Amino acid sequence: MNELKLEYLKLKKKTRSWLGPILVFWLIMLAFPLTVEFMQDKLEIGFFSVLWIAILISMMLATEDIFIEDYNDGSLEQTIIKNTSFQFLISIRIIVYWLMIGVPISILSFIFSLGTSEDLLLSISVIPLSIISSYIFLNLFALGSALSLNKGSLLGALITMPLALPVLIVLGKSIIAFQLGINYLEFILLLLGCLSIIIIAVPIIVSFIIKAHLE
Amino acid sequence: MNELKLEYLKLKKKTRSWLGPILVFWLIMLAFPLTVEFMQDKLEIGFFSVLWIAILISMMLATEDIFIEDYNDGSLEQTIIKNTSFQFLISIRIIVYWLMIGVPISILSFIFSLGTSEDLLLSISVIPLSIISSYIFLNLFALGSALSLNKGSLLGALITMPLALPVLIVLGKSIIAFQLGINYLEFILLLLGCLSIIIIAVPIIVSFIIKAHLE
Amino acid sequence: MDNITSVIAENISYKVNDNKLFHNLSFSLNTGESLHIKGPNGSGKSTLLRIILGITNPTKGSISINSTKDKCYLGHKNALKNYLSLDDNILLMEFDNHPCLKKYIEILDLKRYLDVNVANLSYGQQKKLGLLRLFLNSSDLIILDEPFVGLDKETQIILTDFLTDQLKENKTLIYTSHIECDIDSKTLLLK
Amino acid sequence: MDNITSVIAENISYKVNDNKLFHNLSFSLNTGESLHIKGPNGSGKSTLLRIILGITNPTKGSISINSTKDKCYLGHKNALKNYLSLDDNILLMEFDNHPCLKKYIEILDLKRYLDVNVANLSYGQQKKLGLLRLFLNSSDLIILDEPFVGLDKETQIILTDFLTDQLKENKTLIYTSHIECDIDSKTLLLK
Amino acid sequence: MIKKFIHQFASPKTYLYQVNRFYPYIFYSSLVIYIISLIWGLFFTPEDFVQGNSYRIIYLHVPASFLSQSLYLAMAVASVTYLVWRVKLAAYLIIAIAPIGAMTTFIALISGSIWGIPTWGTWWQWDARITSTLILFIMYLGLISLHNSFSNFEKADKLTSWLVIIGAVNIPIIKKSVDWWSTLHQSASITLTEKPTIDVLMLYPLIGSIIGFLGLITCLVLTSSKYQILIREKTKSWIRDYV
Ligand code: HEM
Ligand SMILES: Nc1ncnc2c1ncn2[C@@H]1O[C@H](COP(=O)(O)OP(=O)(O)OP(=O)(O)O)[C@@H](O)[C@H]1O
Ligand SMILES: Nc1ncnc2c1ncn2[C@@H]1O[C@H](COP(=O)(O)OP(=O)(O)OP(=O)(O)O)[C@@H](O)[C@H]1O
Ligand SMILES: [Mg+2]
Ligand SMILES: [Mg+2]
């Protein structure tokens, strides 16, 4: 998988692009208990809400320049005139971003939630949720980023926001389901279902959008 | 104030740069109640924490490319070789960002807090806090952005985060102080004090950093 | 030398927002031939190249290219990663194992800079690095948009010689340039 | 013509990371004179210009410039805003009220594109727009880094004529160019 | 044949002259109709049995909701025309209508929200019709920014028309949402096939307000399409004569 290696190389060198979102995630999770004087037991109430929002935000940050750099320096043209599949390259890039940013954040989510709720099972249940949701968000925002290749455009934000909100709602409900001991698996399956559609659809749409922008 | 007009013109045309952060703020505030099934009365507990974090994040987003664009397209060099004061231009730019992004977000803060707490006085007390804090954050992150002009660098994030956290803590405490009816004004004065130092120091430091980067 | 037609353009027209760049343009090129597209600034040379590459669609007409290999293209932008060293950029172009890499690095005098970030290279050095894509190409069709820009005299000669050699190897070349150069080629004048 | 010295460089040296670009360079220029800095790619021409401008500090030596006006500089980058129209970019350069604006817009054939975004202009048109800074300058010292790049023949001639006129008006000109041009100037060869 | 006819009739030039001719009639007559129905509805109809006086916002809410969908349908028709027959005027119309559609949808949302406070006790509900109306609003904004994000107008037109057509599935969803899902929101009280489920005293002013509003919005569309033509055809010689 030479493509994977090359994408990894590029992302690795842009420390700000991958470590930045992780730091922001960390900042949010750290800031949350600092800004309110909660009792430890009340902290849990808002915690998961903030956790999902933090994942959402850091994924949004991560994808900000996922395509725009290539667009500006002319690399996209070089990629398009090659015979290799453009869609495939897009998927690869999203996967690399997920491995470098989404997965570490999922692990951090686990640690933070363990630190807050002190309930090991609940914290473990956070891992699949955050792993899947970070992947979904990455795909969504990659789409948004492609739509906003042109600086003036807000299209990306307009389209991705309504798509991201339902995911957030499902995430919120899953935790409650887990706490009540019902349906947790069903929610995971629902997310996986979304993911599988998105994984296939997003690279196709994105490649179409980018080609339209280059024209 | 021709400079002010020109900076405004530039920012206005980059819809994504100014409307984007506002939309993200809006998204966070909207997502918060969706992700947890709160009773209306409990919602208030986490609300202000999320509000301050949202302001922090949107200001961070706003400043992301406050200098980098000029750095890449060669405008910074043109600015530096002019006889006009570079520091002055930096202050102007931060003010314009604040007027276009910080102030609308402060108004939104008021609306959201009114919608959640239904306490008019409390919501009004949010306005000065968010107006001042958004200005402080903008300055801080502008500094961070200047430090990270070089893509690989994380310096910006590393330096601004420890500076931003105390502000968040003060913001958290101010609301509690207001609710308990004590010290609210003192906190405002404290923030104003920080702001006045920052307003003077940041443009000087930033102009120095940018010159070092250009060399 | 067998002369197989390699590029045929039939009646292509292009317009953006009522700005007609060219109208009913037709040409054909055999392998081993070269086409120099000329015209003043903004006459649509770069656009024509992008149409030949298939990046842009013509408003009317059609282009057919007789090759299944990747095309070799170099535009106004170098497609380099600023924040990576020269070495890493070569890796990204997937030339790290190319047998001629060493030779051209030597010729272009880039050896000393292998671990310098591209952002720190001079304008001409960046252009040279971009030209590696051309020097190490393995395609039939070479498309260049102002390749001589920013190069010093010596490198311009190296490039001209290389292109002449490529034509002898039966490749097809299409290029634009405001700088005169000694490549034996057909001319297409826009506007 | 009174010959006042306008730029004096004394023993300037510059090195980055043990890469010595130039060593003990000295020159002086009078008003009305022009200096063409020559040298192969990467020899430090752009760096020298940035030292003269005061953006970069020399490792050793000193530069003194005998003028209090803003300098006029045009580098490899055009300092244009891609996402703004040509009109707005002129506004940003604060040339919107310049008496000669109309004339040069006309001469450079940019009139038709006033409301097109700079990103959509051709490479040469962008360069021309960047050159407006030069054509409408009000400074004593003009510093140009490869001004002829990307321009068509006609514009190159306009530019050469303009620069010759400026020299007659007792301005000082320092430039680099790999493209030959007919400006009567001293030469400084690097490396 | 059809093609030739359409092209002749739909030349921006003829369109512009026709619009200028009919504009005043449409404007004044619909203004009169709307004002009369408003006065009638607001002052000369009895208070609602359940809702009290708050129901009177219906004279804004229903016309706006109705038009938000009709305008979208008009855009869909224009899109098909553009894609099939390459009529430029149709493309101009799409982008002329979009902002006005966004505006009416916004009015529908706001007036609905205001109405919701006294009647439902909440200003927002994630109910099918309301949600799909919100989506309609976002779609309008999306179409506008899609068009803006391409500098090549022709390409922008083409992509926008496709998106309009794809997005048209939302319209039947809005219409049928009240029947498919049991929701808080009212179901249609006026249909072509059945007897209205609304009191006649409210019905006539309501119909009047819909017609009047329709006329006024049409005038807005005409003005904005004129503006669009002036921008897009500014290089043509006849425009210079016109201006
Ligand atoms: C934000 C909230 C609301 C939205 C987005 C909304 C949207 C709509 C829409 C799309 C229609 C359909 C118009 C048509 O079929 O032509 C409509 C009609 C209507 N709405 Fe609302 N509505 C909202 C709130 C309300 C409230 C609170 C009430 C009153 C309790 C209300 C009462 C009606 C009535 C009576 C109609 C007419 C039904 C008909 O004759 O078709 N709506 N609204
Ligand atoms: N959206 C647009 N509106 C109007 N004109 C446009 C638009 N997009 C591109 N153009 C015009 O199309 C032409 C594109 O030219 P192109 O880049 O192909 O020129 P070129 O011949 O390569 O010129 P150069 O020698 O400067 O590189 C330019 O004249 C440009 O102004
Ligand atoms: N960090 C660095 N490490 C090593 N070398 C460096 C570094 N930064 C700059 N250089 C070298 O300094 C020189 C800068 O040259 P400069 O841009 O002034 O060249 P130039 O004469 O303008 O060339 P061109 O004709 O290509 O524009 C280049 O050779 C570059 O490789
Ligand atoms: Mg070109
Ligand atoms: Mg140089």
Coordinates of N, CA and C in Angstrom, one line a residue, chain D residues 80-149:
Chain D
L80 N -1.5 39.4 -4.5 CA -2.9 39.6 -4.9 C -3.8 38.7 -4.1
K81 N -5.0 39.1 -4.0 CA -6.0 38.3 -3.3 C -6.8 37.6 -4.3
N82 N -6.6 36.3 -4.4 CA -7.3 35.4 -5.3 C -8.8 35.5 -5.4
Y83 N -9.4 35.6 -4.2 CA -10.8 35.5 -4.0 C -11.5 36.8 -4.3
L84 N -10.7 37.8 -4.6 CA -11.3 39.2 -4.9 C -11.3 39.4 -6.4
S85 N -12.2 40.3 -6.8 CA -12.1 40.7 -8.2 C -11.0 41.6 -8.4
L86 N -10.7 41.8 -9.7 CA -9.6 42.7 -10.1 C -9.8 44.1 -9.5
D87 N -11.0 44.6 -9.6 CA -11.5 45.9 -9.0 C -11.1 46.0 -7.6
D88 N -11.5 45.0 -6.8 CA -11.3 45.0 -5.4 C -9.8 45.0 -5.0
N89 N -9.0 44.3 -5.9 CA -7.6 44.2 -5.6 C -7.0 45.6 -5.8
I90 N -7.5 46.3 -6.8 CA -7.0 47.7 -7.0 C -7.3 48.5 -5.8
L91 N -8.5 48.3 -5.3 CA -8.9 49.1 -4.1 C -7.9 48.8 -3.0
L92 N -7.6 47.5 -2.8 CA -6.7 47.1 -1.7 C -5.3 47.7 -1.9
M93 N -4.8 47.8 -3.2 CA -3.5 48.5 -3.4 C -3.6 50.0 -3.2
E94 N -4.8 50.5 -2.9 CA -5.1 51.9 -2.7 C -4.8 52.7 -4.0
F95 N -5.1 52.1 -5.1 CA -4.8 52.8 -6.4 C -6.1 53.3 -7.0
D96 N -7.2 53.1 -6.3 CA -8.5 53.4 -6.9 C -8.7 54.9 -7.4
N97 N -7.9 55.8 -6.7 CA -8.1 57.2 -7.2 C -6.9 57.7 -7.9
H98 N -6.0 56.8 -8.3 CA -4.8 57.2 -9.0 C -5.1 57.7 -10.4
P99 N -4.5 58.9 -10.7 CA -4.9 59.5 -12.0 C -4.5 58.6 -13.2
C100 N -3.5 57.8 -13.1 CA -3.1 57.1 -14.3 C -3.7 55.7 -14.3
L101 N -4.5 55.4 -13.3 CA -5.0 54.0 -13.3 C -5.7 53.6 -14.6
K102 N -6.6 54.4 -15.0 CA -7.4 54.1 -16.3 C -6.5 53.8 -17.4
K103 N -5.5 54.7 -17.6 CA -4.5 54.5 -18.7 C -3.9 53.2 -18.7
Y104 N -3.4 52.8 -17.5 CA -2.6 51.5 -17.5 C -3.5 50.3 -17.6
I105 N -4.7 50.4 -17.0 CA -5.7 49.3 -17.2 C -6.0 49.1 -18.7
E106 N -6.0 50.2 -19.4 CA -6.3 50.2 -20.8 C -5.1 49.5 -21.5
I107 N -3.9 50.0 -21.2 CA -2.6 49.6 -21.8 C -2.4 48.1 -21.6
L108 N -2.7 47.6 -20.4 CA -2.5 46.2 -20.0 C -3.6 45.3 -20.5
D109 N -4.6 45.9 -21.1 CA -5.8 45.2 -21.6 C -6.5 44.4 -20.5
L110 N -6.7 45.1 -19.3 CA -7.3 44.4 -18.2 C -8.8 44.9 -18.1
K111 N -9.1 45.9 -18.9 CA -10.4 46.5 -18.7 C -11.6 45.6 -18.7
R112 N -11.5 44.6 -19.6 CA -12.7 43.6 -19.7 C -12.8 42.8 -18.5
Y113 N -11.8 42.7 -17.7 CA -11.8 41.7 -16.6 C -12.0 42.3 -15.2
L114 N -12.4 43.6 -15.2 CA -12.4 44.3 -13.9 C -13.2 43.6 -12.8
D115 N -14.3 42.9 -13.3 CA -15.1 42.2 -12.2 C -14.9 40.7 -12.2
V116 N -13.8 40.2 -12.8 CA -13.5 38.8 -12.7 C -12.6 38.5 -11.5
N117 N -12.8 37.4 -10.8 CA -11.9 37.1 -9.7 C -10.5 36.8 -10.2
V118 N -9.5 37.3 -9.4 CA -8.1 37.1 -9.8 C -7.8 35.6 -10.0
A119 N -8.4 34.8 -9.2 CA -8.1 33.3 -9.4 C -8.4 32.8 -10.8
N120 N -9.4 33.5 -11.5 CA -9.7 33.1 -12.8 C -8.9 33.7 -13.9
L121 N -8.1 34.7 -13.6 CA -7.3 35.3 -14.6 C -6.2 34.4 -15.0
S122 N -5.6 34.6 -16.2 CA -4.5 33.8 -16.6 C -3.2 34.2 -15.9
Y123 N -2.2 33.4 -15.9 CA -1.0 33.6 -15.2 C -0.4 35.0 -15.5
G124 N -0.4 35.3 -16.8 CA 0.2 36.6 -17.3 C -0.7 37.7 -16.8
Q125 N -2.0 37.5 -16.9 CA -2.9 38.6 -16.5 C -2.7 38.9 -15.0
Q126 N -2.5 37.9 -14.2 CA -2.2 38.1 -12.8 C -0.9 38.9 -12.6
K127 N 0.1 38.5 -13.3 CA 1.4 39.2 -13.2 C 1.2 40.7 -13.6
K128 N 0.4 40.9 -14.7 CA 0.2 42.3 -15.1 C -0.5 43.1 -14.0
L129 N -1.4 42.5 -13.4 CA -2.1 43.2 -12.3 C -1.1 43.5 -11.2
G130 N -0.2 42.5 -10.9 CA 0.8 42.8 -9.9 C 1.7 43.9 -10.3
L131 N 1.9 44.0 -11.6 CA 2.8 45.1 -12.1 C 2.2 46.5 -12.0
L132 N 0.9 46.5 -11.7 CA 0.3 47.8 -11.5 C 1.0 48.6 -10.4
R133 N 1.4 47.8 -9.4 CA 2.1 48.4 -8.3 C 3.3 49.2 -8.8
L134 N 3.9 48.6 -9.8 CA 5.1 49.3 -10.4 C 4.7 50.5 -11.2
F135 N 3.7 50.2 -12.1 CA 3.3 51.3 -13.1 C 2.8 52.5 -12.3
L136 N 2.2 52.3 -11.2 CA 1.6 53.4 -10.5 C 2.4 53.9 -9.3
N137 N 3.7 53.4 -9.3 CA 4.5 53.7 -8.1 C 4.8 55.2 -7.9
S138 N 5.1 55.5 -6.7 CA 5.5 56.9 -6.4 C 6.8 56.9 -5.6
S139 N 7.7 56.0 -5.9 CA 8.9 55.9 -5.0 C 10.1 56.2 -5.8
D140 N 11.3 56.3 -5.1 CA 12.5 56.6 -5.7 C 13.3 55.3 -6.1
L141 N 13.0 54.2 -5.4 CA 13.8 53.0 -5.5 C 12.8 51.9 -6.0
I142 N 13.2 51.3 -7.1 CA 12.3 50.2 -7.7 C 13.1 48.9 -7.6
I143 N 12.5 47.9 -7.0 CA 13.2 46.7 -6.9 C 12.3 45.6 -7.5
L144 N 12.8 44.9 -8.5 CA 12.0 43.9 -9.2 C 12.7 42.6 -9.2
D145 N 11.9 41.5 -8.9 CA 12.5 40.2 -9.0 C 11.8 39.5 -10.1
E146 N 12.5 39.3 -11.2 CA 12.0 38.6 -12.4 C 10.7 39.2 -12.9
P147 N 10.7 40.5 -13.2 CA 9.4 41.1 -13.6 C 8.9 40.6 -15.0
F148 N 9.7 40.0 -15.8 CA 9.3 39.6 -17.2 C 8.6 38.3 -17.3
V149 N 8.7 37.5 -16.2 CA 8.2 36.2 -16.2 C 6.7 36.1 -16.6

